[in-house]
Amino acid sequence: MLLEVLALPVEDKIFYAVLVFSWTVYVWEAYLAYRQRKIYRTTMHVPTELGKIMDSETFEKSRLYQLDKSNFGYWSGLYSETEGTLILLLGGIPFLWKVSGNLTAHFGLGPEYEISQSLGFLVLATLFSAFTGLPWSLYSTFVIEEKHGFNQQTLGFFLKDAVKKFAVTQCILLPVTSLLLYIIKIGGDYFFIYAWLFTLAVSLILVTIYADYIAPLFDKFTPLLDGELKSEIESMANSIHFPLTKVYVVEGSKRSSHSNAYFYGFFKNKRIVLFDTLLEDYSPLNKTEGADSGTGEENEATENENKSKPKNKKQGCSNPEVLAVLGHELGHWKLGHTVKNIVISQLNSFLCFFLFAVLIGRKELFMAFGFYDSQPTLIGLMIIFQFIFSPYNELLSFCLTVLSRRFEFQADAFARAMGRSSELYSALIKLNKDNLGFPVADWLFSMWHYSHPPLLERLRALKGPKQD
């Protein structure tokens, strides 16, 4: 068997190596998920250490929610891996490239118009991905998220949102890709430097305009009203010289009751965005409680309906807790985590473009995936970045996960140093309850996947001795 493998042509060795590694990663991920599912299935009671911070009802709800998500992840992951394997085995990539060539030929564009054919290929590929992923997305939103009380979307809103996302993605993806391919074509021996600089510029522009021009296409952003919370946020920002210009509240409750907060912007133009579901006084999910009293049969019908749906308890954080959460987020800025992540990302991007420049001339890479007569640049990018770099990408992902956990502990410590330890402690517990996070994790699953430390570890660190 080994001799037969060694006797294979180089392109066949590459192809089968890609397949074997892909399934190896899948089996590893499935094994980790199995370990965590076992935790969900067997941890039926609140551990003693959690007795004071989580009631048994919330614990059971979070257990069932995470178990449903894990089971769904198993089947969707198996489908995704099987689909990808069949696409490779059946020659789906060269087939789609041929179809895109036929489409551009209808407009009088021959094979020499490679960039046009590449854009056609991208549209067809993203359409295929959107349609095959739609049933899974629908099930996740309207079965799992709905069952556990998180989904706030109607089917019409969901489909309209999906179409809008697809259109916006194409408006960004197609011109950026066409310019990138053009730069690679005319860049000469040092095209990888120009390509890297171009992607750097694009990423900085997108980060700058996202919250002002792209995100409002999907969600409503309103300035935080003048009051105690806004004054406290501005005061806290000033105390660490954070150049805050605006504070927004985003209407995230339209689509989900999950909560979040983030900041964005460069240099002296920083903005903070708070989800309405994070704010106790803003969340519409709090305002609907007991709004309609009704009588007789109406009350009975409502009661029966509520038996089948999880009840929404008071959601979100108090103002001091919101400030503690923002203290954590601002800690990421003050400690340079954002800049460090950008530097790591760009160093990785430069390395990948450099290696792409080294490998793009290897015909056997194209032949391995069914391209015997041509070597399209877009296909080369796909083969090298997605398939050839996959072992490196897995290793890098794990290293970044480890680094992210370290940054989270440091940001918690920063909020603690600001005197907001107890507020952050209670906020983490509330957010965990609101989002039905399960506080018990398998150590190997946690180590590989959790970009944020498990809840108990963060709470222990907040209550432990202060660290420099």
Coordinates of C-alpha atoms in Angstrom, one line a residue:
M1 CA 0.0 0.0 0.0
L2 CA 2.8 2.4 1.0
L3 CA 4.7 1.6 -2.2
E4 CA 1.6 2.3 -4.3
V5 CA 1.1 5.7 -2.6
L6 CA 4.8 6.6 -3.2
A7 CA 4.4 5.6 -6.9
L8 CA 1.5 8.0 -7.4
P9 CA 2.1 11.2 -9.5
V10 CA 2.9 14.3 -7.4
E11 CA -0.5 15.9 -8.2
D12 CA -2.3 12.8 -6.9
K13 CA -0.2 12.8 -3.7
I14 CA -1.1 16.4 -3.1
F15 CA -4.8 15.8 -3.7
Y16 CA -5.0 12.8 -1.3
A17 CA -2.9 14.5 1.3
V18 CA -5.4 17.4 1.3
L19 CA -8.3 15.0 1.7
V20 CA -6.7 13.0 4.4
F21 CA -5.7 16.1 6.4
S22 CA -9.2 17.6 6.0
W23 CA -10.8 14.4 7.4
T24 CA -8.2 14.2 10.1
V25 CA -9.1 17.7 11.3
Y26 CA -12.8 16.8 11.1
V27 CA -12.3 13.6 13.2
W28 CA -10.3 15.6 15.8
E29 CA -13.0 18.3 16.0
A30 CA -15.7 15.6 16.2
Y31 CA -13.9 13.9 19.0
L32 CA -13.6 17.2 21.0
A33 CA -17.3 17.9 20.4
Y34 CA -18.1 14.4 21.6
R35 CA -16.1 15.0 24.8
Q36 CA -18.1 18.2 25.5
R37 CA -21.4 16.6 24.6
K38 CA -20.7 14.0 27.2
I39 CA -20.3 16.8 29.7
Y40 CA -23.7 18.2 28.7
R41 CA -25.3 14.8 29.0
T42 CA -23.8 13.7 32.3
T43 CA -23.6 17.0 34.3
M44 CA -27.2 17.0 35.5
H45 CA -26.9 19.1 38.7
V46 CA -25.3 22.4 39.5
P47 CA -21.7 21.7 40.8
T48 CA -21.2 22.8 44.4
E49 CA -18.8 25.6 43.4
L50 CA -21.5 27.1 41.2
G51 CA -24.3 26.9 43.8
K52 CA -24.2 30.6 44.7
I53 CA -24.0 32.0 41.2
M54 CA -26.4 29.8 39.2
D55 CA -29.8 28.4 40.0
S56 CA -30.8 24.9 38.9
E57 CA -33.4 26.1 36.5
T58 CA -31.0 28.3 34.5
F59 CA -28.3 25.5 34.7
E60 CA -30.8 23.0 33.1
K61 CA -31.8 25.5 30.4
S62 CA -28.2 26.2 29.5
R63 CA -27.4 22.5 29.5
L64 CA -30.2 21.7 27.1
Y65 CA -29.4 24.7 24.9
Q66 CA -25.8 23.8 24.5
L67 CA -26.6 20.1 24.0
D68 CA -29.0 21.0 21.1
K69 CA -26.3 23.3 19.6
S70 CA -23.7 20.6 19.9
N71 CA -25.9 17.9 18.3
F72 CA -26.7 20.4 15.5
G73 CA -23.0 21.1 15.1
Y74 CA -22.3 17.4 14.7
W75 CA -24.7 17.0 11.7
S76 CA -23.9 20.3 10.0
G77 CA -20.2 19.6 10.4
L78 CA -20.6 16.1 8.9
Y79 CA -22.6 17.5 6.0
S80 CA -20.1 20.3 5.4
E81 CA -17.1 17.9 5.3
T82 CA -19.0 15.4 3.1
E83 CA -20.0 18.2 0.7
G84 CA -16.5 19.5 0.5
T85 CA -15.1 16.0 -0.2
L86 CA -17.6 15.3 -2.9
I87 CA -16.9 18.6 -4.6
L88 CA -13.2 17.7 -4.7
L89 CA -13.7 14.1 -5.8
L90 CA -16.3 15.0 -8.5
G91 CA -14.3 17.9 -9.9
G92 CA -16.7 20.6 -8.7
I93 CA -14.1 23.4 -8.8
P94 CA -13.0 22.9 -12.5
F95 CA -16.7 22.3 -13.4
L96 CA -17.8 25.6 -11.9
W97 CA -14.8 27.4 -13.5
K98 CA -15.9 26.0 -16.9
V99 CA -19.5 27.1 -16.3
S100 CA -18.3 30.6 -15.4
G101 CA -16.3 30.6 -18.6
N102 CA -19.3 29.7 -20.7
L103 CA -21.3 32.5 -19.0
T104 CA -18.7 35.2 -19.8
A105 CA -18.4 33.8 -23.4
H106 CA -22.1 34.8 -23.9
F107 CA -21.0 38.4 -23.4
G108 CA -18.2 38.0 -25.9
L109 CA -15.4 37.6 -23.4
G110 CA -12.9 34.8 -24.1
P111 CA -10.5 32.9 -21.9
E112 CA -8.1 35.9 -22.0
Y113 CA -10.6 37.8 -19.8
E114 CA -9.6 35.8 -16.8
I115 CA -10.6 38.4 -14.2
S116 CA -14.2 38.5 -15.6
Q117 CA -14.4 34.7 -15.5
S118 CA -13.0 34.8 -11.9
L119 CA -15.8 37.2 -10.8
G120 CA -18.4 34.9 -12.5
F121 CA -16.9 31.9 -10.6
L122 CA -17.1 33.8 -7.3
V123 CA -20.8 34.7 -7.8
L124 CA -21.7 31.1 -8.7
A125 CA -19.6 29.7 -5.8
T126 CA -21.2 32.1 -3.2
L127 CA -24.7 31.4 -4.6
F128 CA -24.1 27.7 -4.2
S129 CA -22.8 28.2 -0.7
A130 CA -25.8 30.4 0.2
F131 CA -28.3 27.9 -1.0
T132 CA -26.7 24.8 0.5
G133 CA -26.2 26.6 3.8
L134 CA -29.8 28.1 3.9
P135 CA -31.6 25.0 5.4
W136 CA -29.0 24.7 8.2
S137 CA -29.3 28.4 9.0
L138 CA -33.1 28.2 9.0
Y139 CA -33.0 25.2 11.4
S140 CA -30.5 26.9 13.7
T141 CA -32.5 30.1 13.9
F142 CA -36.1 28.9 13.8
V143 CA -35.8 25.6 15.6
I144 CA -32.8 25.8 18.1
E145 CA -32.7 29.5 18.8
E146 CA -36.5 29.8 18.8
K147 CA -36.9 26.8 21.1
H148 CA -34.6 28.3 23.7
G149 CA -36.1 31.8 23.5
F150 CA -33.4 33.7 21.6
N151 CA -34.8 34.2 18.1
Q152 CA -36.7 37.4 17.6
Q153 CA -36.9 37.2 13.8
T154 CA -39.8 36.5 11.5
L155 CA -39.2 34.3 8.4
G156 CA -39.7 37.3 6.2
F157 CA -37.1 39.4 8.1
F158 CA -34.7 36.5 8.0
L159 CA -34.9 36.0 4.2
K160 CA -34.8 39.7 3.5
D161 CA -31.7 40.0 5.7
A162 CA -30.1 37.0 3.9
V163 CA -30.7 38.6 0.5
K164 CA -29.3 41.9 1.7
K165 CA -26.2 40.3 3.2
F166 CA -25.6 38.5 -0.1
A167 CA -25.9 41.7 -2.1
V168 CA -23.7 43.7 0.2
T169 CA -21.1 40.9 0.2
Q170 CA -21.0 40.9 -3.6
C171 CA -20.7 44.7 -3.8
I172 CA -17.6 44.4 -1.6
L173 CA -16.1 41.1 -2.7
L174 CA -16.2 41.5 -6.5
P175 CA -14.4 44.9 -6.9
V176 CA -11.9 44.0 -4.2
T177 CA -11.2 40.6 -5.8
S178 CA -10.9 42.1 -9.3
L179 CA -8.4 44.7 -8.1
L180 CA -6.4 42.1 -6.2
L181 CA -6.2 39.8 -9.2
Y182 CA -5.1 42.8 -11.4
I183 CA -2.4 43.7 -8.9
I184 CA -1.1 40.1 -8.9
K185 CA -1.1 40.1 -12.7
I186 CA 0.8 43.3 -13.2
G187 CA 2.9 43.3 -10.0
G188 CA 6.0 41.5 -11.4
D189 CA 8.3 39.6 -9.1
Y190 CA 7.3 41.6 -6.1
F191 CA 3.5 41.4 -6.6
F192 CA 3.1 39.8 -3.1
I193 CA 4.2 43.0 -1.5
Y194 CA 1.7 45.1 -3.5
A195 CA -1.0 42.5 -2.9
W196 CA -0.4 42.5 0.9
L197 CA -0.4 46.4 1.0
F198 CA -3.7 46.4 -1.0
T199 CA -5.4 43.9 1.4
L200 CA -4.1 45.9 4.4
A201 CA -5.6 49.1 3.0
V202 CA -8.9 47.3 2.3
S203 CA -9.1 45.8 5.8
L204 CA -8.4 49.2 7.4
I205 CA -11.0 50.9 5.2
L206 CA -13.6 48.2 6.0
V207 CA -13.0 48.5 9.8
T208 CA -13.4 52.3 9.5
I209 CA -16.6 52.3 7.5
Y210 CA -18.3 49.1 8.8
A211 CA -20.2 50.5 11.8
D212 CA -21.1 53.8 10.0
Y213 CA -22.1 52.6 6.6
I214 CA -22.4 48.8 6.4
A215 CA -23.8 47.7 9.8
P216 CA -26.7 50.3 9.7
L217 CA -28.0 48.6 6.6
F218 CA -28.9 45.7 8.8
D219 CA -29.5 47.2 12.3
K220 CA -30.7 50.5 13.7
F221 CA -28.0 52.5 15.5
T222 CA -29.1 55.4 17.7
P223 CA -26.9 57.7 19.9
L224 CA -27.0 56.8 23.6
L225 CA -29.3 59.3 25.3
D226 CA -27.8 61.9 27.6
G227 CA -27.9 60.8 31.2
E228 CA -26.0 59.1 33.9
L229 CA -24.8 56.1 31.9
K230 CA -23.5 58.3 29.0
S231 CA -21.7 60.7 31.5
E232 CA -20.1 57.8 33.3
I233 CA -18.9 56.2 30.1
E234 CA -17.4 59.5 28.9
S235 CA -15.8 60.0 32.3
M236 CA -14.3 56.5 32.3
A237 CA -13.0 57.0 28.7
N238 CA -11.4 60.3 29.7
S239 CA -9.7 58.7 32.7
I240 CA -7.6 56.4 30.5
H241 CA -7.3 58.9 27.6
F242 CA -9.5 56.9 25.3
P243 CA -10.5 59.3 22.4
L244 CA -14.2 58.6 22.5
T245 CA -16.4 60.6 20.1
K246 CA -19.8 58.8 20.1
V247 CA -21.7 56.1 22.0
Y248 CA -24.3 54.1 20.1
V249 CA -27.0 51.7 21.0
V250 CA -27.7 49.0 18.3
E251 CA -31.1 47.4 18.1
G252 CA -29.8 43.9 18.3
S253 CA -33.1 42.7 19.8
K254 CA -34.7 42.7 16.4
R255 CA -32.9 39.4 15.5
S256 CA -31.7 37.9 18.8
S257 CA -31.8 38.3 22.6
H258 CA -28.0 37.6 22.8
S259 CA -26.0 40.6 23.9
N260 CA -22.7 42.2 23.1
A261 CA -20.6 45.4 23.2
Y262 CA -17.6 46.6 21.1
F263 CA -15.6 49.7 20.1
Y264 CA -14.2 50.6 16.7
G265 CA -12.3 53.4 14.9
F266 CA -8.8 54.5 14.5
F267 CA -6.6 57.2 16.0
K268 CA -8.7 60.0 17.6
N269 CA -12.1 58.8 16.3
K270 CA -13.2 56.0 18.6
R271 CA -16.8 54.9 19.1
I272 CA -18.5 52.5 21.4
V273 CA -21.5 50.3 20.4
L274 CA -23.8 48.7 23.0
F275 CA -26.4 46.2 22.1
D276 CA -29.8 47.1 23.5
T277 CA -30.0 43.6 25.0
L278 CA -27.0 44.4 27.1
L279 CA -28.7 47.4 28.8
E280 CA -31.2 46.6 31.5
D281 CA -33.0 49.9 30.9
Y282 CA -33.1 49.6 27.1
S283 CA -33.9 45.9 26.4
P284 CA -37.3 45.6 24.8
L285 CA -37.5 42.1 26.2
N286 CA -37.8 43.6 29.7
K287 CA -40.6 46.0 28.6
T288 CA -42.9 43.3 27.3
E289 CA -43.1 41.5 30.7
G290 CA -46.6 41.8 32.1
A291 CA -47.6 44.4 29.5
D292 CA -51.0 42.8 28.8
S293 CA -52.9 41.4 31.7
G294 CA -55.9 40.1 29.8
T295 CA -58.6 38.0 31.5
G296 CA -60.1 34.5 31.5
E297 CA -59.5 32.5 28.4
E298 CA -56.8 34.9 27.2
N299 CA -54.7 34.4 30.3
E300 CA -55.2 30.6 30.1
A301 CA -54.1 30.6 26.4
T302 CA -51.1 32.8 27.3
E303 CA -50.2 30.5 30.2
N304 CA -50.3 27.4 28.0
E305 CA -48.2 29.1 25.3
N306 CA -45.6 30.1 27.9
K307 CA -45.3 26.5 29.0
S308 CA -43.8 25.6 25.7
K309 CA -41.5 28.6 25.5
P310 CA -38.8 29.7 27.9
K311 CA -39.8 32.7 29.9
N312 CA -37.6 35.8 29.5
K313 CA -36.4 36.9 32.9
K314 CA -35.2 40.5 33.4
Q315 CA -32.3 40.8 30.9
G316 CA -29.2 42.9 30.7
C317 CA -26.9 44.6 33.1
S318 CA -27.3 47.6 35.4
N319 CA -25.4 50.8 34.7
P320 CA -22.5 50.0 37.0
E321 CA -22.2 46.5 35.4
V322 CA -22.3 48.0 31.9
L323 CA -19.4 50.3 32.9
A324 CA -17.5 47.2 34.2
V325 CA -18.0 45.4 30.9
L326 CA -16.8 48.5 29.1
G327 CA -13.8 48.8 31.5
H328 CA -12.9 45.3 30.2
E329 CA -13.3 46.3 26.6
L330 CA -11.3 49.5 27.0
G331 CA -8.7 47.4 28.7
H332 CA -8.1 45.7 25.4
W333 CA -7.4 49.1 23.9
K334 CA -5.2 50.4 26.7
L335 CA -3.1 47.2 26.9
G336 CA -2.6 47.3 23.1
H337 CA -4.4 44.0 22.4
T338 CA -6.2 45.5 19.4
V339 CA -2.9 46.7 17.8
K340 CA -1.2 43.4 18.6
N341 CA -3.9 41.5 16.9
I342 CA -3.7 43.7 13.8
V343 CA 0.1 43.3 13.7
I344 CA -0.2 39.5 14.0
S345 CA -2.9 39.4 11.3
Q346 CA -0.8 41.5 8.9
L347 CA 2.4 39.5 9.5
N348 CA 0.5 36.4 8.8
S349 CA -1.1 37.9 5.7
F350 CA 2.4 39.0 4.4
L351 CA 3.8 35.5 5.0
C352 CA 0.9 33.9 3.2
F353 CA 1.3 36.2 0.2
F354 CA 5.0 35.5 0.1
L355 CA 4.5 31.7 0.2
F356 CA 1.8 32.1 -2.4
A357 CA 4.3 33.8 -4.7
V358 CA 6.7 30.9 -4.2
L359 CA 4.1 28.2 -4.9
I360 CA 1.9 29.8 -7.6
G361 CA 4.2 28.6 -10.5
R362 CA 3.9 24.9 -9.5
K363 CA 1.7 23.3 -12.2
E364 CA 1.2 20.2 -10.1
L365 CA -0.8 22.2 -7.6
F366 CA -3.3 23.1 -10.3
M367 CA -3.3 19.6 -11.8
A368 CA -4.1 18.1 -8.4
F369 CA -7.5 19.9 -8.5
G370 CA -8.3 19.2 -12.1
F371 CA -6.8 22.2 -13.9
Y372 CA -4.5 20.6 -16.5
D373 CA -4.6 23.3 -19.2
S374 CA -4.8 26.6 -17.3
Q375 CA -3.6 28.1 -14.1
P376 CA -6.1 30.8 -13.1
T377 CA -4.9 33.1 -10.4
L378 CA -8.1 33.0 -8.4
I379 CA -8.0 29.2 -8.3
G380 CA -4.3 29.4 -7.2
L381 CA -5.4 31.6 -4.3
M382 CA -8.1 29.2 -3.4
I383 CA -5.9 26.1 -3.6
I384 CA -2.9 27.5 -1.7
F385 CA -4.7 29.6 1.0
Q386 CA -7.5 27.1 1.6
F387 CA -5.9 23.7 1.0
I388 CA -2.2 23.8 1.1
F389 CA -2.0 26.2 4.1
S390 CA -4.6 24.2 6.1
P391 CA -2.1 22.6 8.5
Y392 CA -0.5 26.0 9.2
N393 CA -4.0 27.6 9.5
E394 CA -5.0 25.0 12.2
L395 CA -1.8 25.6 14.2
L396 CA -2.2 29.4 13.9
S397 CA -5.8 29.3 15.0
F398 CA -4.9 27.3 18.1
C399 CA -2.1 29.8 19.0
L400 CA -4.4 32.7 18.6
T401 CA -7.0 31.1 20.8
V402 CA -4.4 30.7 23.5
L403 CA -3.3 34.3 23.1
S404 CA -7.0 35.5 23.1
R405 CA -7.6 33.8 26.5
R406 CA -4.5 35.5 27.9
F407 CA -5.8 38.9 26.6
E408 CA -9.2 38.3 28.2
F409 CA -7.6 37.7 31.7
Q410 CA -5.5 40.8 31.2
A411 CA -8.6 42.9 30.3
D412 CA -10.5 41.5 33.3
A413 CA -7.5 42.5 35.5
F414 CA -7.6 46.0 34.0
A415 CA -11.2 46.5 34.9
R416 CA -10.4 45.2 38.3
A417 CA -7.6 47.7 38.7
M418 CA -10.2 50.4 37.8
G419 CA -12.1 49.4 40.9
R420 CA -14.9 47.5 39.0
S421 CA -14.2 44.0 40.2
S422 CA -17.5 43.3 41.9
E423 CA -19.5 44.8 39.1
L424 CA -17.7 42.8 36.4
Y425 CA -18.1 39.7 38.6
S426 CA -21.9 40.1 38.7
A427 CA -22.0 41.2 35.0
L428 CA -20.2 38.0 33.9
I429 CA -22.7 36.0 35.8
K430 CA -25.7 37.8 34.3
L431 CA -24.4 37.7 30.8
N432 CA -23.7 34.0 31.2
K433 CA -27.3 33.5 32.3
D434 CA -28.8 35.7 29.6
N435 CA -26.9 33.9 26.9
L436 CA -27.4 30.4 28.5
G437 CA -23.7 29.7 28.6
F438 CA -22.9 26.4 30.2
P439 CA -20.3 26.9 32.9
V440 CA -18.8 23.4 32.9
A441 CA -16.4 22.5 30.1
D442 CA -14.2 19.6 29.1
W443 CA -10.6 20.7 29.5
L444 CA -9.4 19.6 26.1
F445 CA -12.4 21.1 24.3
S446 CA -12.0 24.3 26.2
M447 CA -8.3 24.5 25.5
W448 CA -8.8 24.1 21.8
H449 CA -11.9 26.2 21.2
Y450 CA -12.5 28.8 23.9
S451 CA -11.2 32.2 22.9
H452 CA -12.6 33.4 26.2
P453 CA -11.7 31.6 29.5
P454 CA -14.5 29.6 31.1
L455 CA -16.7 31.5 33.5
L456 CA -15.4 29.9 36.7
E457 CA -11.8 30.7 35.8
R458 CA -12.6 34.4 35.2
L459 CA -14.6 34.7 38.4
R460 CA -11.7 33.1 40.4
A461 CA -9.2 35.5 38.8
L462 CA -11.4 38.5 39.7
K463 CA -11.7 37.3 43.4
G464 CA -8.0 36.2 43.6
P465 CA -5.0 38.2 44.7
K466 CA -4.2 41.2 42.5
Q467 CA -1.5 40.6 39.8
D468 CA 0.8 43.1 38.2

